[in-house]
mmCIF file of C-alpha atoms and ligand atoms in Angstrom:
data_model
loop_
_atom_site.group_PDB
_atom_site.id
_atom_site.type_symbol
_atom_site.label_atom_id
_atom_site.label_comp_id
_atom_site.label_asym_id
_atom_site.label_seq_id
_atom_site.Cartn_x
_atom_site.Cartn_y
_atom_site.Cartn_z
ATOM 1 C CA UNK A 886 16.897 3.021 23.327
ATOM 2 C CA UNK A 887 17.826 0.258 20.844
ATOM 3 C CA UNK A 888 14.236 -0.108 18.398
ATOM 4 C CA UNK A 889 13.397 -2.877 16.445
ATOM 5 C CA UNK A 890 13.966 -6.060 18.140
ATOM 6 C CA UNK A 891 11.331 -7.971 18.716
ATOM 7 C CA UNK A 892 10.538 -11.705 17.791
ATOM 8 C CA UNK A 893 8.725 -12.236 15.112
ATOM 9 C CA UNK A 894 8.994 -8.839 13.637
ATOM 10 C CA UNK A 895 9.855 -9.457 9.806
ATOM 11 C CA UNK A 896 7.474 -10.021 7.104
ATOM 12 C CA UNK A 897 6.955 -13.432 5.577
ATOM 13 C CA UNK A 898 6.143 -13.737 1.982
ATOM 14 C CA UNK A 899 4.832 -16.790 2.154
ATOM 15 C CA UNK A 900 2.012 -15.547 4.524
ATOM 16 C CA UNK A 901 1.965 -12.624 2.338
ATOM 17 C CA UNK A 902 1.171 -14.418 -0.352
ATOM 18 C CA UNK A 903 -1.827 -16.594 1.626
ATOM 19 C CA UNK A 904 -3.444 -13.318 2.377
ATOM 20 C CA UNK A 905 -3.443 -12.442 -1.431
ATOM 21 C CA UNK A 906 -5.469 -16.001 -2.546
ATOM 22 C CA UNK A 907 -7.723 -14.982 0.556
ATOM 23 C CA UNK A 908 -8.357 -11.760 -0.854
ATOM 24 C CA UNK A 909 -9.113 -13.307 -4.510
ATOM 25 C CA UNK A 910 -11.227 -15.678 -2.772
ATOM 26 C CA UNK A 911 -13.878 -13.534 -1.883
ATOM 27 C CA UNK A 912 -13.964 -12.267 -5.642
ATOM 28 C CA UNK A 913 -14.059 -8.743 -6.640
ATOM 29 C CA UNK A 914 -13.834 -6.587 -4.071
ATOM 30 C CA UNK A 915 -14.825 -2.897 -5.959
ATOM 31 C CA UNK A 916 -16.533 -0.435 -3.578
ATOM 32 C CA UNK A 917 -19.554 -0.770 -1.825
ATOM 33 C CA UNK A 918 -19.129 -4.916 -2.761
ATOM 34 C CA UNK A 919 -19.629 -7.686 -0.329
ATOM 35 C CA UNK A 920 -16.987 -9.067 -1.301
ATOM 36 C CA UNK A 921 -14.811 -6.010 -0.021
ATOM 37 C CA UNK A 922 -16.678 -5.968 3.018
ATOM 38 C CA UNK A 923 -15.160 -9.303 3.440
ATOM 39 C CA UNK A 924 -11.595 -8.335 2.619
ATOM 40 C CA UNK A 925 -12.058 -5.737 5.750
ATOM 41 C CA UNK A 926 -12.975 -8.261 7.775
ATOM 42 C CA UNK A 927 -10.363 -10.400 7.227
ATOM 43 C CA UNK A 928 -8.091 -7.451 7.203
ATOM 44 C CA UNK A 929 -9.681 -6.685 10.968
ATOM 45 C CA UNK A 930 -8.980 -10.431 11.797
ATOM 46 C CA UNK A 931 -5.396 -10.561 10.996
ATOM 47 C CA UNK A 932 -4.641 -6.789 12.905
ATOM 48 C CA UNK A 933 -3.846 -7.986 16.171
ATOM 49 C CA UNK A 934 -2.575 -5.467 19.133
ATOM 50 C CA UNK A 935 -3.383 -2.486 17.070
ATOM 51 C CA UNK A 936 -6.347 -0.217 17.620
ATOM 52 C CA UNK A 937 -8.410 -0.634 14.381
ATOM 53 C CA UNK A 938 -10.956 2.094 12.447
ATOM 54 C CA UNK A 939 -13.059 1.923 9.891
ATOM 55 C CA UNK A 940 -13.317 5.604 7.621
ATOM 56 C CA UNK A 941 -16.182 5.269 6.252
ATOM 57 C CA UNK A 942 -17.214 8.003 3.566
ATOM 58 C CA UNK A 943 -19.159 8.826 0.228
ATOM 59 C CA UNK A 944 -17.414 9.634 -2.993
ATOM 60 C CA UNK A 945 -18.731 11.909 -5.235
ATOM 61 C CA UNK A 946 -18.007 9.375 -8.772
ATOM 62 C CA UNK A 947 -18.951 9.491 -12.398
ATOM 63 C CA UNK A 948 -20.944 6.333 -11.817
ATOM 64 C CA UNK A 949 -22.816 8.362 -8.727
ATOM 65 C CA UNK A 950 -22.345 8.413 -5.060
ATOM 66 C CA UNK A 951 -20.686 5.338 -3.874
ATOM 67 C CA UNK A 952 -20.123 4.451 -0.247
ATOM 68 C CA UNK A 953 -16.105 3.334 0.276
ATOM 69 C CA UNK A 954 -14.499 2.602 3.678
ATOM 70 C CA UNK A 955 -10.928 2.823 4.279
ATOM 71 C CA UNK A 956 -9.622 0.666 7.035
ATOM 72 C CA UNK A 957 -6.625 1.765 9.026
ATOM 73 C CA UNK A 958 -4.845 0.052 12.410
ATOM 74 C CA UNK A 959 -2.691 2.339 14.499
ATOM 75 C CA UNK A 960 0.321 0.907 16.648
ATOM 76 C CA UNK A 961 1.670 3.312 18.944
ATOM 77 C CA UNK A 962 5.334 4.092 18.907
ATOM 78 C CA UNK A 963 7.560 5.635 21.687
ATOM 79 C CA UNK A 964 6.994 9.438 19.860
ATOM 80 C CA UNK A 965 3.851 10.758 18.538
ATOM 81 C CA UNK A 966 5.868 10.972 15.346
ATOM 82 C CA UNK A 967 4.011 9.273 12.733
ATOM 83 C CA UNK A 968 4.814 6.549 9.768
ATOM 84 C CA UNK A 969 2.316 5.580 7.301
ATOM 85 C CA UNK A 970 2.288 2.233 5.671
ATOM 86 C CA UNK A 971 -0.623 2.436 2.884
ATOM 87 C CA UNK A 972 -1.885 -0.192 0.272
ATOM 88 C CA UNK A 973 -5.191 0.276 -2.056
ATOM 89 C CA UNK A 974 -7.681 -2.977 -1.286
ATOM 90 C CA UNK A 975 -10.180 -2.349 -3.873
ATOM 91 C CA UNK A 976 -10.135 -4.088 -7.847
ATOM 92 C CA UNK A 977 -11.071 -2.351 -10.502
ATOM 93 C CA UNK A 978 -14.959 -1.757 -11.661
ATOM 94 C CA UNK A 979 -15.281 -2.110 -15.244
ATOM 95 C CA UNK A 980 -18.781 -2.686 -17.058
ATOM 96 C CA UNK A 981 -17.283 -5.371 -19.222
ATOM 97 C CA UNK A 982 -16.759 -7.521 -16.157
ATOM 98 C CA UNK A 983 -15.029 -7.515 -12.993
ATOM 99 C CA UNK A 984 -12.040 -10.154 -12.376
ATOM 100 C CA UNK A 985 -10.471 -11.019 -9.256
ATOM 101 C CA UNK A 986 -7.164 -8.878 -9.272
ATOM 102 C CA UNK A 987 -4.421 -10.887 -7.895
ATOM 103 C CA UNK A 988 -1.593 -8.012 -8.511
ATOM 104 C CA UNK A 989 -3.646 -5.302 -8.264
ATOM 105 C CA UNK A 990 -4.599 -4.699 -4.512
ATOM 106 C CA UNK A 991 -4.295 -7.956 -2.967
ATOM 107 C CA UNK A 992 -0.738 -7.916 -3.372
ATOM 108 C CA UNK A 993 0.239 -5.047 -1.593
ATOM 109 C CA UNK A 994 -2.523 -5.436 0.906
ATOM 110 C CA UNK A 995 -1.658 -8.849 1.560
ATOM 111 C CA UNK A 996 2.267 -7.871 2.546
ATOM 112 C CA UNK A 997 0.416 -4.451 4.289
ATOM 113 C CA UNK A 998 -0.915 -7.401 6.919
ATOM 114 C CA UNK A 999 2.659 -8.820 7.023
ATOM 115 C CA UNK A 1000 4.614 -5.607 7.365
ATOM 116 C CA UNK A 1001 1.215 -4.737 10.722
ATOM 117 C CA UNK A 1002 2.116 -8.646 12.045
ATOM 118 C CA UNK A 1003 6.281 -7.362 12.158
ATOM 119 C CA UNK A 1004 5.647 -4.031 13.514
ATOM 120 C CA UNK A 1005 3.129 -5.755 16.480
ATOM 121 C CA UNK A 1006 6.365 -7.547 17.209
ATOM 122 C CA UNK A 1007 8.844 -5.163 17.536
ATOM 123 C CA UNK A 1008 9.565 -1.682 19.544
ATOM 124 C CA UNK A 1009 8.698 1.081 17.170
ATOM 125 C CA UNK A 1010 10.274 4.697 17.190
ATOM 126 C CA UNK A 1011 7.376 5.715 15.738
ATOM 127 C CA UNK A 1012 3.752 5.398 15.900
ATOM 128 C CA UNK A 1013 2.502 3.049 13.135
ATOM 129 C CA UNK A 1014 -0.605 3.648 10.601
ATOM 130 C CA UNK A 1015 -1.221 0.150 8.467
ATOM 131 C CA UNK A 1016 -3.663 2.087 5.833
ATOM 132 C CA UNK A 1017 -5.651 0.484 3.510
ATOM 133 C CA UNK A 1018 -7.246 2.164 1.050
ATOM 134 C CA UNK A 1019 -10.709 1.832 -0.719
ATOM 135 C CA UNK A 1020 -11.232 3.480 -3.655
ATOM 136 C CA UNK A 1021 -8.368 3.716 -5.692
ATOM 137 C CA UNK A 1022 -9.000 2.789 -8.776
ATOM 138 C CA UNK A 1023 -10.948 5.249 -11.660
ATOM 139 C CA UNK A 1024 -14.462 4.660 -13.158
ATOM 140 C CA UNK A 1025 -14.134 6.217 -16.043
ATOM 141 C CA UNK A 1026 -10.909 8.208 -16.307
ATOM 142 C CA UNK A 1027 -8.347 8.560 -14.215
ATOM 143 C CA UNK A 1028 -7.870 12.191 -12.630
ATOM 144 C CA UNK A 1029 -7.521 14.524 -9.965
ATOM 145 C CA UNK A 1030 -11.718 13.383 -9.531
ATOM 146 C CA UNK A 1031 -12.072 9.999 -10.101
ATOM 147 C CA UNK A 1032 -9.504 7.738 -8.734
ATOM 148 C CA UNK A 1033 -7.210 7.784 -5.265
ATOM 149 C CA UNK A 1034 -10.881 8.679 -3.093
ATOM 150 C CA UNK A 1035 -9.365 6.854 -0.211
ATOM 151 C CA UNK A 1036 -6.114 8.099 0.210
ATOM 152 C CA UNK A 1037 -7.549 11.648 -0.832
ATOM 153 C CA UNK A 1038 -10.240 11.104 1.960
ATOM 154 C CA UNK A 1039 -7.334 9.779 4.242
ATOM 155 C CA UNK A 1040 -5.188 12.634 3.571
ATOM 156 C CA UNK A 1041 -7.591 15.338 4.067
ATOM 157 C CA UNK A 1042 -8.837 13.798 7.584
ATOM 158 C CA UNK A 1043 -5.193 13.712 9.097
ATOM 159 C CA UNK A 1044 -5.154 17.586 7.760
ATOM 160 C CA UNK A 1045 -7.975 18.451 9.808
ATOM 161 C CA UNK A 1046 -6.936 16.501 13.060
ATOM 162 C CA UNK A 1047 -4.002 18.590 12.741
ATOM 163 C CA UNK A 1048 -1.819 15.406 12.280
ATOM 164 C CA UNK A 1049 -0.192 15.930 8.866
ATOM 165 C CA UNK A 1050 2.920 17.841 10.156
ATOM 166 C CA UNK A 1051 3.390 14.620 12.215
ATOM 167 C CA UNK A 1052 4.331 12.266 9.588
ATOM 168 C CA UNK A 1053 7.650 11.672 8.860
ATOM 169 C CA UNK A 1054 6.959 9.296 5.974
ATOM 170 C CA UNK A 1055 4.140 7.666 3.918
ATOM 171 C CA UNK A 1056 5.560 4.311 2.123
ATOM 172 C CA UNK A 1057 2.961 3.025 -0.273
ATOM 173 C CA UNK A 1058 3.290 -0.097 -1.534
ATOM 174 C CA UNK A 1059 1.106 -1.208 -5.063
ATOM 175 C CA UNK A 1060 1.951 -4.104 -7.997
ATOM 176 C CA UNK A 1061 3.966 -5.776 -5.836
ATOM 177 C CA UNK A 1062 4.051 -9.450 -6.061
ATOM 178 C CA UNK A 1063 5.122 -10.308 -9.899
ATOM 179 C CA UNK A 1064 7.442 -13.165 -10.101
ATOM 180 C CA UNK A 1065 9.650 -10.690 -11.478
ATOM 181 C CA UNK A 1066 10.056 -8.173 -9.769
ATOM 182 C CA UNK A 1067 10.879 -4.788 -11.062
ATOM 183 C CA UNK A 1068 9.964 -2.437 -8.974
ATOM 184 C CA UNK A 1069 10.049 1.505 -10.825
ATOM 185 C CA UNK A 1070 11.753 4.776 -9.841
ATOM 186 C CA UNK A 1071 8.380 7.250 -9.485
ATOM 187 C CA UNK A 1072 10.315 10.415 -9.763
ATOM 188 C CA UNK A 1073 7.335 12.146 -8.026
ATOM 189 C CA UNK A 1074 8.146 10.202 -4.960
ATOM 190 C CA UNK A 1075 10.149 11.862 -2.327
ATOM 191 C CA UNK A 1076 14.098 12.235 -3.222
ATOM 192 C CA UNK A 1077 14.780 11.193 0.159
ATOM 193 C CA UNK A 1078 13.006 8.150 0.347
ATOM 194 C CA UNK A 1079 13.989 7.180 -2.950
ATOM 195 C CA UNK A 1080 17.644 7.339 -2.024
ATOM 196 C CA UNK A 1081 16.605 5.364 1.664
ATOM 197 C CA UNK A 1082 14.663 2.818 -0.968
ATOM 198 C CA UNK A 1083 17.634 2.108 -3.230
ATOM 199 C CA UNK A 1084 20.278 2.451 -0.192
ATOM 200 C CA UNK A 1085 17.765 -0.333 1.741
ATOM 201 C CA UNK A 1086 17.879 -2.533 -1.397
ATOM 202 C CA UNK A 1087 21.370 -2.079 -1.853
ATOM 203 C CA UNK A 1088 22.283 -3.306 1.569
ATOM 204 C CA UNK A 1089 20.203 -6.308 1.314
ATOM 205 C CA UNK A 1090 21.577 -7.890 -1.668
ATOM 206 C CA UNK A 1091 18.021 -6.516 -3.927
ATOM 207 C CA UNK A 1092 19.534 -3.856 -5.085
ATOM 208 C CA UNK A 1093 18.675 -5.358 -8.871
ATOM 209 C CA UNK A 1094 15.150 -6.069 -8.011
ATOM 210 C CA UNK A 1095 14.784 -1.847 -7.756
ATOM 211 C CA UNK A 1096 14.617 1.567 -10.338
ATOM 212 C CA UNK A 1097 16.007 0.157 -13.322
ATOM 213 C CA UNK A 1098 13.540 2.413 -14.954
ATOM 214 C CA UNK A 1099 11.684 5.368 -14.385
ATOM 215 C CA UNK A 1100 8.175 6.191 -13.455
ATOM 216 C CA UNK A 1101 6.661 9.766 -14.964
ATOM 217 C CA UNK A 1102 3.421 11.519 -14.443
ATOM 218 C CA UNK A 1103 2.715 8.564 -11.967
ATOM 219 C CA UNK A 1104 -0.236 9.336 -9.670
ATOM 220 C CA UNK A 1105 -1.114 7.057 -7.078
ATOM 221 C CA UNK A 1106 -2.267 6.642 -3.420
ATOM 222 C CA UNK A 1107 0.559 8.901 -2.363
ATOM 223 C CA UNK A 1108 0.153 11.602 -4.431
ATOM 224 C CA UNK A 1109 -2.797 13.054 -1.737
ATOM 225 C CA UNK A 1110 0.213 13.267 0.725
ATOM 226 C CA UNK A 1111 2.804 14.686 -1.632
ATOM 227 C CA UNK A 1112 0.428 17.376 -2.338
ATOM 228 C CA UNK A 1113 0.014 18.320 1.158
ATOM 229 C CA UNK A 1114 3.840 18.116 1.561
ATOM 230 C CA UNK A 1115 4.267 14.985 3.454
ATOM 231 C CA UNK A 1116 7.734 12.775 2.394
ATOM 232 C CA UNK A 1117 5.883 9.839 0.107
ATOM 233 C CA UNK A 1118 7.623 7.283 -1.871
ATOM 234 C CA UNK A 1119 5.248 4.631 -4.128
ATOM 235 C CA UNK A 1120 7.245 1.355 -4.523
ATOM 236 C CA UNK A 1121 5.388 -0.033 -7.484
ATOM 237 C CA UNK A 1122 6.571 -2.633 -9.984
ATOM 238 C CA UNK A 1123 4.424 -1.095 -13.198
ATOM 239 C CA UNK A 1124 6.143 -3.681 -15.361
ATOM 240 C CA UNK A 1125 3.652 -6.795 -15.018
ATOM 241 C CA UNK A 1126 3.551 -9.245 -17.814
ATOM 242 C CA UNK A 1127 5.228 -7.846 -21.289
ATOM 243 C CA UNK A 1128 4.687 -4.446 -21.770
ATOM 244 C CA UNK A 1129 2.519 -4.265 -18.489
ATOM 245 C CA UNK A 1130 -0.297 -6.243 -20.429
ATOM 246 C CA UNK A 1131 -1.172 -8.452 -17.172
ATOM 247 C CA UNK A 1132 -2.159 -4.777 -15.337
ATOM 248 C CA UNK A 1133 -6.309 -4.583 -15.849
ATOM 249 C CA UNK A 1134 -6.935 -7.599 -17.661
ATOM 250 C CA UNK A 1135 -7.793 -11.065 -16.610
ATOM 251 C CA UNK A 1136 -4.308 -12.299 -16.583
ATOM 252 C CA UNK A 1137 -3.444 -10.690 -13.137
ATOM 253 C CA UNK A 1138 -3.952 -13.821 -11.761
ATOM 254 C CA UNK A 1139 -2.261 -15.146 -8.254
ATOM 255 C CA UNK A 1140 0.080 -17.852 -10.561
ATOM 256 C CA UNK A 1141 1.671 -14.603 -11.547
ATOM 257 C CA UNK A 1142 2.558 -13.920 -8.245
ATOM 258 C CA UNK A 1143 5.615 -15.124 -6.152
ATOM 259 C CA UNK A 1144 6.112 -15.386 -2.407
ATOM 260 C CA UNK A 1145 9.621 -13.743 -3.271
ATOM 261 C CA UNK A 1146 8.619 -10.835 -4.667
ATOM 262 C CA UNK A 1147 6.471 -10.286 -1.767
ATOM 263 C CA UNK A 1148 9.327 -10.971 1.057
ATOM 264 C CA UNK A 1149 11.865 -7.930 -1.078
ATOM 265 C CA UNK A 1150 9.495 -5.899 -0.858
ATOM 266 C CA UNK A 1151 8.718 -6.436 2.714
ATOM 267 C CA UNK A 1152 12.372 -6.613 3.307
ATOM 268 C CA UNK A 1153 13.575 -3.278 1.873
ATOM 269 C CA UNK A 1154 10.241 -1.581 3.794
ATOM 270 C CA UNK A 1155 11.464 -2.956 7.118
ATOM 271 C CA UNK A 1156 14.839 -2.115 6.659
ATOM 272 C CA UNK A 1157 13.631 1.801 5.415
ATOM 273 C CA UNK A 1158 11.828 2.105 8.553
ATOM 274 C CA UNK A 1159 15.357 0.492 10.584
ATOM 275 C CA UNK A 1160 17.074 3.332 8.806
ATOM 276 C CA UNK A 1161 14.168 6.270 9.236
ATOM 277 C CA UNK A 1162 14.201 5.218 12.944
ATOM 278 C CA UNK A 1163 18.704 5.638 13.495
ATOM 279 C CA UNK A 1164 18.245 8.972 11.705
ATOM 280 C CA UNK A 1165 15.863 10.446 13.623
ATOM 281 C CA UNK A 1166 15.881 8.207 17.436
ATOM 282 C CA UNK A 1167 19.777 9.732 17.541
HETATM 283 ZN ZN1 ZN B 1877 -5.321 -0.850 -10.752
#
């Protein structure tokens, strides 16, 4: 059976890139916020064909218990084997004043709703999560406890459905959108991903775009899943603005962003999954 055709069934980055100001719209979308509450309802909007849930939990944070929500559409595949494509939604809480985040969540989740509108379109080998996560950002210092509650909440309810042994990769997607692009090598990510990531970009003419430097002692929404010894890769671009001053700061602004940026990315997922899919459909 020949997978992936399907009209329609590429990412745009220019739609990506609408579903970013949308997000920014509704102003900062921490947890618990109505503003995020918003964001999942636009998320829900754009998720068509898919079956759609809503995790909702309580996280145990330095600033107290604080309701979060994850929201995650499945599209079934023609095997029960499973793919996760993951992005974190929230914006970080910070008593000196929220911003917007433009970079920061709504970058990644924006192209997430891209990469769910191409995989609607198109036959998939296998069956589809579009995850995204509340929750990932710290209150007061990032660690093991505070920071990644969503994807740690995510992770530990696939363990206990008994699903975790299904997955045959997570791709997480954060800091995606810069105008330039520069997406890092996270040597915690998976060695076999990494090689599919930089063979992907190779083969699409992006091969510059990717791991002209390394990542260390990264920890991010895949680190739940490495832990439990699922293949994760994060493709993050931790190089935003010189020496990654635009990350947490008011500058991560959408006129950082670029419609671009967002279509590589989208690009080199789709063609990872093309690849994932000959390897293991044989
Ligand atoms: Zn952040």
């Amino acid at each position: 059976m020949l997978f992936g055709c399907g009209k329609g069934s590429a990412p745009d980055g220019k739609l990506a890139l609408r579903h970013v100001r949308k997000q920014v719209a509704f102003g900062p979308r921490y947890p618990g916020s109505a503003a995020a509450k918003q964001a999942r309802a636009y998320f829900r909007k754009q998720l068509v064909g898919a079956e759609i849930e809503a995790q909702e939990f309580t996280a145990v944070t330095p600033a107290g218990l604080v309701r979060m929500a994850n929201l995650f559409a499945v599209y079934p595949g023609a095997t029960d084997e499973i793919l996760i494509l993951a992005s974190h939604y929230d914006t970080k809480h910070l008593a000196i004043g929220d911003w917007d985040s433009a970079n920061d969540g709504p970058s990644s989740s924006g192209l997430l709703l891209e990469l769910a509108r191409a995989i609607a379109a198109r036959h998939n080998l296998f069956t589809t999560y579009i995850v995204f996560f509340d929750g990932e950002e710290c209150y007061v210092k990032w660690g093991p406890r505070d920071g990644t509650y969503g994807s740690r909440y995510f992770a530990a309810q696939l363990e206990k459905q008994g699903l975790l042994e299904l997955v045959k990769a997570m791709i997480l997607t954060d800091l995606v959108g810069d105008k330039t692009l520069n997406i890092g090598r996270d040597i915690k990510s998976s060695p076999e991903l990494l090689k599919l990531a930089e063979e992907s970009a190779a083969a699409l003419g992006y091969g510059g775009y990717f791991f002209k430097y390394d990542c260390r002692g990264l920890e991010d929404d895949h680190t739940p899943f490495l832990e439990r010894g699922v293949p994760a890769i994060d493709l993050i671009d931790f190089d935003y603005g010189p020496n990654n001053s635009y990350w947490h700061t008011k500058k991560d602004t959408v006129d950082k962003l670029s419609a671009g940026s967002l279509q590589v990315v989208g690009d080199v997922v789709m063609e990872m999954i093309t690849r994932l899919e000959a390897v293991s459909g044989k």
